[in-house]
Amino acid sequence: MNITNQNIEELITLCKQKNQKAQFEVYNRYCKAMYNVAYRIVKDEHYAQDVMQEGFLKAFTKIDDYKQEVAFGAWLKKIVVNYSIDFYKKNNKFQVEDLSKTLYKIEENDSFFLENIDLDSLKVKQVMDAILDLKDNYRMVLTLFYIEGYDQEEISKILTISYANCRTTLNRAKNSLRKKLEDNEITSKKNLV
């Protein structure tokens, strides 16, 4: 059977046997998605490529630890996310606000877009660009929450911050994103006039 026609479970079995063709096929199937995960965190194309490749190397060396309790893609994504965050922290001055010294009211409101933003005209690229322009800790939390799908408890463990700090940072990040999108919307409307 041709290696490209095998399902992921068969490929994983071959990877556990150190089959390089199977590893290459797994890499080809997941490299774009894992690059995107790394890029959203490290914010640099070249570093994202390096981080993604290191994530694959780590996954292939730890492949025996994969017990198929979750989908392989989810297992691999967790490795790449953790490696990306470690890389980012090591190479940037990532500072999480110490919110234990800050009083801040948390609003329990999921509708973080105000009615004056026309969501129909808002493009995904605009939202992604706005997220990339946020402070690093806000960008990281929003990326992990909305894009990567982690819950607040998982994010607090990944970033080694308290759950309360994570909630507050996420809320502030949402507010900051909303304000940036509102400002962009107002600017684009003025440019049309």
Coordinates of N, CA and C in Angstrom, one line a residue:
M1 N 0.8 -1.2 0.0 CA 0.0 0.0 0.0 C 0.9 1.3 0.0
N2 N 0.5 2.2 -0.8 CA 1.2 3.5 -0.8 C 1.1 4.2 0.5
I3 N 2.2 4.8 1.0 CA 2.2 5.5 2.3 C 1.2 6.6 2.3
T4 N 1.0 7.3 1.2 CA 0.1 8.5 1.1 C -1.4 8.1 1.3
N5 N -1.7 6.8 1.0 CA -3.1 6.3 1.1 C -3.4 5.8 2.5
Q6 N -2.5 5.7 3.4 CA -2.7 5.2 4.7 C -3.4 6.2 5.6
N7 N -4.2 5.7 6.5 CA -4.9 6.6 7.5 C -3.9 7.0 8.6
I8 N -4.2 7.9 9.4 CA -3.3 8.5 10.4 C -2.9 7.4 11.4
E9 N -3.8 6.5 11.8 CA -3.5 5.5 12.8 C -2.4 4.6 12.3
E10 N -2.5 4.2 11.0 CA -1.5 3.4 10.4 C -0.2 4.1 10.3
L11 N -0.2 5.4 10.0 CA 1.0 6.1 9.9 C 1.7 6.3 11.3
I12 N 0.9 6.5 12.3 CA 1.4 6.6 13.7 C 2.1 5.3 14.1
T13 N 1.5 4.2 13.7 CA 2.1 2.9 14.0 C 3.5 2.8 13.3
L14 N 3.6 3.2 12.1 CA 4.8 3.2 11.3 C 5.8 4.2 11.9
C15 N 5.3 5.3 12.4 CA 6.2 6.3 13.0 C 6.8 5.7 14.3
K16 N 6.0 5.0 15.0 CA 6.6 4.4 16.3 C 7.7 3.3 15.9
Q17 N 7.7 2.9 14.7 CA 8.7 1.9 14.2 C 9.8 2.7 13.6
K18 N 9.8 4.0 13.7 CA 10.9 4.9 13.2 C 10.9 4.9 11.6
N19 N 9.8 4.7 11.0 CA 9.7 4.7 9.5 C 9.7 6.2 9.1
Q20 N 10.8 6.6 8.4 CA 11.0 7.9 7.9 C 10.0 8.4 6.9
K21 N 9.5 7.5 6.0 CA 8.5 7.8 5.0 C 7.2 8.2 5.7
A22 N 6.9 7.4 6.7 CA 5.6 7.7 7.5 C 5.7 9.0 8.2
Q23 N 6.9 9.3 8.8 CA 7.1 10.6 9.4 C 7.0 11.7 8.5
F24 N 7.6 11.6 7.3 CA 7.5 12.6 6.3 C 6.0 12.8 5.8
E25 N 5.3 11.8 5.7 CA 3.8 11.9 5.3 C 3.1 12.6 6.4
V26 N 3.3 12.2 7.7 CA 2.6 12.9 8.8 C 3.0 14.4 8.8
Y27 N 4.3 14.7 8.6 CA 4.7 16.1 8.5 C 4.0 16.8 7.4
N28 N 3.9 16.2 6.2 CA 3.2 16.9 5.1 C 1.7 17.1 5.4
R29 N 1.1 16.2 6.1 CA -0.3 16.4 6.4 C -0.6 17.5 7.4
Y30 N 0.3 17.7 8.3 CA 0.1 18.6 9.4 C 0.9 19.9 9.4
C31 N 1.9 20.0 8.6 CA 2.9 21.1 8.7 C 2.2 22.5 8.5
K32 N 1.3 22.6 7.6 CA 0.6 23.9 7.4 C -0.1 24.4 8.6
A33 N -0.9 23.5 9.1 CA -1.7 23.8 10.3 C -0.8 24.1 11.5
M34 N 0.2 23.3 11.7 CA 1.1 23.6 12.8 C 2.0 24.8 12.7
Y35 N 2.3 25.2 11.4 CA 3.0 26.4 11.1 C 2.1 27.6 11.5
N36 N 0.8 27.5 11.2 CA -0.1 28.6 11.5 C -0.3 28.7 13.0
V37 N -0.3 27.6 13.7 CA -0.4 27.7 15.2 C 0.9 28.4 15.8
A38 N 2.0 28.0 15.3 CA 3.3 28.6 15.8 C 3.4 30.0 15.4
Y39 N 3.0 30.4 14.2 CA 3.0 31.8 13.7 C 2.2 32.7 14.6
R40 N 1.0 32.2 14.9 CA 0.1 33.1 15.7 C 0.6 33.4 17.1
I41 N 1.6 32.5 17.5 CA 2.1 32.8 18.9 C 3.5 33.5 18.8
V42 N 4.4 33.1 17.9 CA 5.7 33.7 17.8 C 5.8 35.0 16.9
K43 N 4.8 35.1 16.1 CA 4.6 36.4 15.2 C 5.8 36.6 14.3
D44 N 6.5 35.6 13.9 CA 7.6 35.7 12.9 C 7.6 34.5 12.0
E45 N 7.7 34.7 10.7 CA 7.6 33.6 9.8 C 8.7 32.6 10.0
H46 N 10.0 33.1 10.1 CA 11.1 32.2 10.2 C 11.1 31.5 11.5
Y47 N 10.9 32.2 12.6 CA 10.8 31.5 13.9 C 9.7 30.5 13.9
A48 N 8.6 30.9 13.3 CA 7.4 29.9 13.3 C 7.8 28.6 12.6
Q49 N 8.5 28.8 11.5 CA 9.0 27.6 10.8 C 9.9 26.7 11.6
D50 N 10.8 27.4 12.3 CA 11.8 26.7 13.2 C 11.0 26.0 14.4
V51 N 10.1 26.7 15.0 CA 9.3 26.2 16.1 C 8.5 25.0 15.7
M52 N 7.9 25.2 14.5 CA 7.0 24.1 14.0 C 7.9 22.8 13.7
Q53 N 9.0 23.0 13.1 CA 9.9 21.8 12.9 C 10.4 21.2 14.2
E54 N 10.8 22.0 15.1 CA 11.2 21.5 16.4 C 10.0 20.8 17.1
G55 N 8.8 21.3 17.0 CA 7.6 20.6 17.5 C 7.5 19.2 16.9
F56 N 7.6 19.1 15.6 CA 7.6 17.8 15.0 C 8.7 16.9 15.4
L57 N 9.9 17.4 15.6 CA 11.0 16.5 16.1 C 10.7 16.0 17.5
K58 N 10.1 16.9 18.3 CA 9.8 16.5 19.7 C 8.7 15.4 19.6
A59 N 7.7 15.7 18.7 CA 6.6 14.7 18.6 C 7.1 13.4 18.2
F60 N 8.0 13.3 17.2 CA 8.5 12.1 16.7 C 9.3 11.3 17.7
T61 N 10.0 12.1 18.6 CA 10.8 11.4 19.6 C 10.0 11.0 20.7
K62 N 8.8 11.6 20.9 CA 7.9 11.2 22.0 C 6.7 10.4 21.5
I63 N 6.7 9.9 20.3 CA 5.6 9.3 19.6 C 5.1 8.1 20.4
D64 N 6.0 7.4 21.2 CA 5.5 6.3 22.0 C 4.6 6.7 23.1
D65 N 4.7 8.0 23.5 CA 3.8 8.5 24.6 C 2.4 8.8 24.1
Y66 N 2.2 8.8 22.7 CA 0.9 9.1 22.2 C 0.1 7.8 22.3
K67 N -1.0 7.9 23.1 CA -1.8 6.8 23.4 C -3.2 6.8 22.8
Q68 N -3.4 7.7 21.8 CA -4.6 7.8 21.0 C -5.8 8.1 21.9
E69 N -5.6 8.8 23.0 CA -6.7 9.3 23.9 C -7.4 10.5 23.3
V70 N -6.6 11.2 22.5 CA -7.2 12.4 21.7 C -6.7 12.2 20.3
A71 N -7.3 13.0 19.4 CA -6.8 12.9 18.0 C -5.3 13.3 17.9
F72 N -4.6 12.7 16.9 CA -3.2 12.9 16.8 C -3.0 14.4 16.6
G73 N -3.8 15.1 15.7 CA -3.6 16.5 15.5 C -3.7 17.3 16.7
A74 N -4.6 17.0 17.6 CA -4.7 17.7 18.9 C -3.5 17.5 19.8
W75 N -3.0 16.3 19.8 CA -1.8 15.9 20.6 C -0.6 16.7 20.0
L76 N -0.4 16.7 18.7 CA 0.7 17.4 18.1 C 0.5 19.0 18.3
K77 N -0.7 19.5 18.2 CA -1.0 20.9 18.4 C -0.5 21.3 19.8
K78 N -0.8 20.5 20.7 CA -0.5 20.9 22.1 C 1.1 21.0 22.2
I79 N 1.8 20.1 21.6 CA 3.2 20.1 21.6 C 3.7 21.4 21.0
V80 N 3.2 21.7 19.8 CA 3.6 22.9 19.1 C 3.2 24.2 19.8
V81 N 2.0 24.3 20.4 CA 1.6 25.4 21.2 C 2.6 25.6 22.4
N82 N 2.8 24.5 23.1 CA 3.7 24.7 24.3 C 5.1 25.1 23.9
Y83 N 5.6 24.5 22.8 CA 7.0 24.8 22.3 C 7.0 26.3 21.9
S84 N 5.9 26.7 21.2 CA 5.9 28.1 20.7 C 5.9 29.1 21.9
I85 N 5.1 28.8 22.9 CA 5.0 29.7 24.1 C 6.4 29.7 24.8
D86 N 7.0 28.5 24.9 CA 8.3 28.5 25.6 C 9.3 29.3 24.8
F87 N 9.3 29.1 23.4 CA 10.2 29.9 22.6 C 10.0 31.4 22.7
Y88 N 8.7 31.8 22.7 CA 8.3 33.2 22.7 C 8.8 33.8 24.1
K89 N 8.5 33.1 25.2 CA 8.9 33.6 26.5 C 10.5 33.7 26.6
K90 N 11.2 32.8 26.0 CA 12.6 32.8 26.1 C 13.2 33.9 25.2
N91 N 12.6 34.2 24.1 CA 13.2 35.2 23.2 C 12.5 36.6 23.2
N92 N 11.6 36.8 24.1 CA 10.9 38.0 24.2 C 10.7 38.3 25.7
K93 N 10.5 39.6 25.9 CA 10.3 39.9 27.3 C 8.8 39.9 27.6
F94 N 8.3 38.6 27.6 CA 6.8 38.4 27.8 C 6.5 38.6 29.3
Q95 N 5.8 39.7 29.6 CA 5.4 40.0 30.9 C 3.9 39.9 31.1
V96 N 3.6 39.1 32.1 CA 2.2 38.9 32.5 C 2.0 39.9 33.6
E97 N 0.9 40.7 33.4 CA 0.6 41.7 34.4 C 0.3 41.0 35.8
D98 N 0.8 41.6 36.8 CA 0.5 41.1 38.2 C -0.8 41.7 38.6
L99 N -1.9 41.0 38.3 CA -3.2 41.5 38.6 C -3.6 41.4 40.0
S100 N -2.8 40.7 40.8 CA -3.2 40.7 42.3 C -3.0 42.0 42.9
K101 N -2.3 42.9 42.3 CA -2.1 44.3 42.8 C -3.0 45.3 42.2
T102 N -3.8 44.8 41.3 CA -4.7 45.7 40.5 C -6.1 45.4 40.7
L103 N -6.9 46.4 41.0 CA -8.3 46.1 41.2 C -9.0 46.4 39.8
Y104 N -9.8 45.4 39.4 CA -10.4 45.5 38.1 C -11.8 44.8 38.2
K105 N -12.8 45.4 37.7 CA -14.1 44.8 37.7 C -14.2 43.9 36.5
I106 N -14.6 42.6 36.7 CA -14.7 41.7 35.6 C -16.2 41.7 35.2
E107 N -16.5 42.0 33.9 CA -17.8 42.0 33.4 C -18.0 40.6 32.8
E108 N -19.1 39.9 33.2 CA -19.4 38.6 32.6 C -20.3 38.9 31.4
N109 N -19.7 39.2 30.3 CA -20.5 39.6 29.2 C -19.8 39.1 27.9
D110 N -20.4 38.0 27.3 CA -19.7 37.5 26.1 C -19.9 38.3 24.8
S111 N -20.8 39.2 24.9 CA -21.0 40.1 23.7 C -20.1 41.2 23.8
F112 N -18.8 41.0 23.4 CA -17.8 42.0 23.6 C -17.7 43.0 22.4
F113 N -18.6 42.8 21.4 CA -18.6 43.7 20.3 C -19.8 44.7 20.6
L114 N -19.6 45.9 20.4 CA -20.7 46.8 20.6 C -21.6 46.9 19.3
E115 N -22.8 47.4 19.5 CA -23.7 47.3 18.3 C -23.2 48.3 17.2
N116 N -22.4 49.2 17.5 CA -22.0 50.1 16.4 C -20.9 49.6 15.5
I117 N -20.5 48.3 15.7 CA -19.6 47.7 14.8 C -20.4 46.8 13.8
D118 N -20.2 47.0 12.6 CA -21.0 46.2 11.6 C -20.2 44.9 11.4
L119 N -20.7 43.9 12.1 CA -20.0 42.6 12.0 C -20.0 42.0 10.6
D120 N -21.0 42.3 9.8 CA -21.1 41.7 8.5 C -20.0 42.2 7.6
S121 N -19.5 43.4 7.8 CA -18.5 44.0 7.0 C -17.1 43.7 7.6
L122 N -17.0 43.3 8.8 CA -15.8 43.0 9.4 C -15.2 41.7 8.8
K123 N -14.0 41.8 8.4 CA -13.3 40.7 7.8 C -12.4 40.0 8.8
V124 N -12.2 38.7 8.6 CA -11.4 37.9 9.5 C -10.0 38.5 9.5
K125 N -9.5 38.9 8.4 CA -8.1 39.5 8.4 C -8.0 40.7 9.2
Q126 N -9.1 41.5 9.3 CA -9.1 42.7 10.1 C -9.0 42.3 11.6
V127 N -9.8 41.3 11.9 CA -9.7 40.8 13.3 C -8.4 40.3 13.7
M128 N -7.8 39.5 12.8 CA -6.5 38.9 13.0 C -5.4 40.0 13.2
D129 N -5.5 40.9 12.3 CA -4.5 42.1 12.3 C -4.7 42.8 13.6
A130 N -5.9 43.0 14.0 CA -6.2 43.8 15.3 C -5.6 43.0 16.5
I131 N -5.8 41.7 16.5 CA -5.2 40.8 17.5 C -3.7 40.9 17.6
L132 N -3.1 40.9 16.4 CA -1.6 40.9 16.3 C -1.1 42.3 16.8
D133 N -1.9 43.3 16.8 CA -1.5 44.6 17.2 C -1.6 44.8 18.7
L134 N -2.2 43.9 19.4 CA -2.5 44.0 20.8 C -1.2 43.8 21.6
K135 N -1.2 44.2 22.9 CA -0.1 43.8 23.8 C 0.1 42.3 23.8
D136 N 1.4 41.9 24.0 CA 1.7 40.5 23.9 C 0.9 39.6 24.7
N137 N 0.7 40.0 26.0 CA -0.1 39.1 26.9 C -1.6 39.0 26.4
Y138 N -2.1 40.1 25.9 CA -3.5 40.1 25.4 C -3.6 39.2 24.1
R139 N -2.6 39.4 23.2 CA -2.6 38.6 22.0 C -2.5 37.1 22.3
M140 N -1.6 36.8 23.2 CA -1.4 35.4 23.6 C -2.7 34.8 24.1
V141 N -3.3 35.4 25.1 CA -4.5 34.9 25.7 C -5.7 34.8 24.7
L142 N -5.9 35.8 23.9 CA -6.9 35.7 22.9 C -6.7 34.6 21.8
T143 N -5.4 34.5 21.4 CA -5.1 33.4 20.5 C -5.4 32.1 21.0
L144 N -4.9 31.8 22.3 CA -5.1 30.5 22.9 C -6.6 30.3 23.1
F145 N -7.4 31.3 23.5 CA -8.8 31.1 23.8 C -9.7 31.0 22.6
Y146 N -9.6 32.0 21.7 CA -10.5 32.0 20.5 C -10.0 31.2 19.3
I147 N -8.7 31.2 19.1 CA -8.2 30.5 17.9 C -7.8 29.1 18.1
E148 N -7.1 28.9 19.2 CA -6.6 27.5 19.5 C -7.7 26.7 20.3
G149 N -8.7 27.4 20.9 CA -9.7 26.7 21.6 C -9.5 26.2 23.0
Y150 N -8.5 26.7 23.6 CA -8.2 26.3 25.0 C -9.2 27.1 26.0
D151 N -9.6 26.4 27.1 CA -10.4 27.1 28.0 C -9.5 27.9 29.0
Q152 N -10.1 28.7 29.9 CA -9.3 29.6 30.8 C -8.4 28.8 31.7
E153 N -8.9 27.7 32.2 CA -8.1 26.9 33.1 C -6.8 26.3 32.4
E154 N -7.0 25.9 31.2 CA -5.9 25.4 30.4 C -4.9 26.5 30.1
I155 N -5.4 27.7 29.7 CA -4.6 28.8 29.4 C -3.8 29.2 30.7
S156 N -4.4 29.2 31.8 CA -3.7 29.6 33.1 C -2.5 28.6 33.3
K157 N -2.7 27.3 33.0 CA -1.7 26.4 33.2 C -0.6 26.6 32.2
I158 N -1.0 26.8 30.9 CA 0.0 27.0 29.8 C 0.9 28.2 30.1
L159 N 0.3 29.3 30.5 CA 1.0 30.5 30.7 C 1.6 30.7 32.2
T160 N 1.3 29.7 33.0 CA 1.7 29.7 34.4 C 1.3 30.9 35.1
I161 N 0.0 31.2 35.0 CA -0.6 32.4 35.7 C -1.8 31.8 36.5
S162 N -2.3 32.6 37.4 CA -3.5 32.1 38.2 C -4.8 32.2 37.3
Y163 N -5.7 31.4 37.7 CA -7.0 31.4 37.0 C -7.6 32.8 36.9
A164 N -7.6 33.5 38.1 CA -8.2 34.8 38.2 C -7.4 35.8 37.3
N165 N -6.1 35.7 37.2 CA -5.3 36.5 36.4 C -5.7 36.2 34.9
C166 N -5.9 35.0 34.6 CA -6.2 34.6 33.2 C -7.6 35.2 32.8
R167 N -8.6 35.1 33.7 CA -9.9 35.7 33.4 C -9.8 37.2 33.2
T168 N -9.1 37.8 34.1 CA -9.0 39.3 34.0 C -8.2 39.7 32.7
T169 N -7.1 39.0 32.4 CA -6.4 39.3 31.2 C -7.2 39.1 30.0
L170 N -8.0 38.0 30.0 CA -8.9 37.7 28.8 C -9.9 38.8 28.7
N171 N -10.5 39.2 29.8 CA -11.5 40.3 29.7 C -10.9 41.6 29.2
R172 N -9.7 41.9 29.7 CA -9.1 43.1 29.3 C -8.7 43.0 27.8
A173 N -8.3 41.9 27.4 CA -7.9 41.6 26.0 C -9.1 41.8 25.1
K174 N -10.2 41.3 25.5 CA -11.5 41.4 24.7 C -11.8 42.9 24.6
N175 N -11.7 43.6 25.7 CA -12.1 45.1 25.7 C -11.1 45.8 24.8
S176 N -9.8 45.5 24.9 CA -8.8 46.1 24.0 C -9.0 45.8 22.6
L177 N -9.4 44.6 22.3 CA -9.7 44.2 20.9 C -10.9 45.0 20.4
R178 N -12.0 45.0 21.2 CA -13.2 45.7 20.8 C -12.9 47.2 20.5
K179 N -12.1 47.8 21.4 CA -11.8 49.2 21.2 C -11.0 49.4 19.9
K180 N -10.0 48.5 19.6 CA -9.2 48.6 18.4 C -10.1 48.4 17.2
L181 N -11.0 47.5 17.2 CA -11.9 47.2 16.1 C -12.9 48.4 15.9
E182 N -13.4 49.0 17.0 CA -14.2 50.2 16.9 C -13.5 51.3 16.3
D183 N -12.2 51.5 16.7 CA -11.4 52.6 16.2 C -11.1 52.4 14.7
N184 N -10.9 51.2 14.3 CA -10.6 50.8 12.9 C -11.9 51.1 12.1
E185 N -13.0 50.7 12.6 CA -14.3 50.9 12.0 C -14.6 52.4 11.8
I186 N -14.4 53.2 12.8 CA -14.6 54.7 12.7 C -13.6 55.3 11.7
T187 N -12.4 54.8 11.7 CA -11.4 55.3 10.7 C -11.8 55.0 9.3
S188 N -12.2 53.8 9.1 CA -12.6 53.4 7.7 C -13.8 54.1 7.2
K189 N -14.8 54.4 8.2 CA -16.0 55.2 7.8 C -15.6 56.6 7.4
K190 N -14.7 57.2 8.2 CA -14.2 58.5 7.9 C -13.5 58.6 6.5
N191 N -12.8 57.5 6.2 CA -12.1 57.5 4.9 C -13.0 57.4 3.7
L192 N -14.2 56.8 4.0 CA -15.2 56.7 2.9 C -15.9 58.0 2.6
V193 N -16.0 58.9 3.6 CA -16.7 60.2 3.5 C -15.9 61.2 2.6

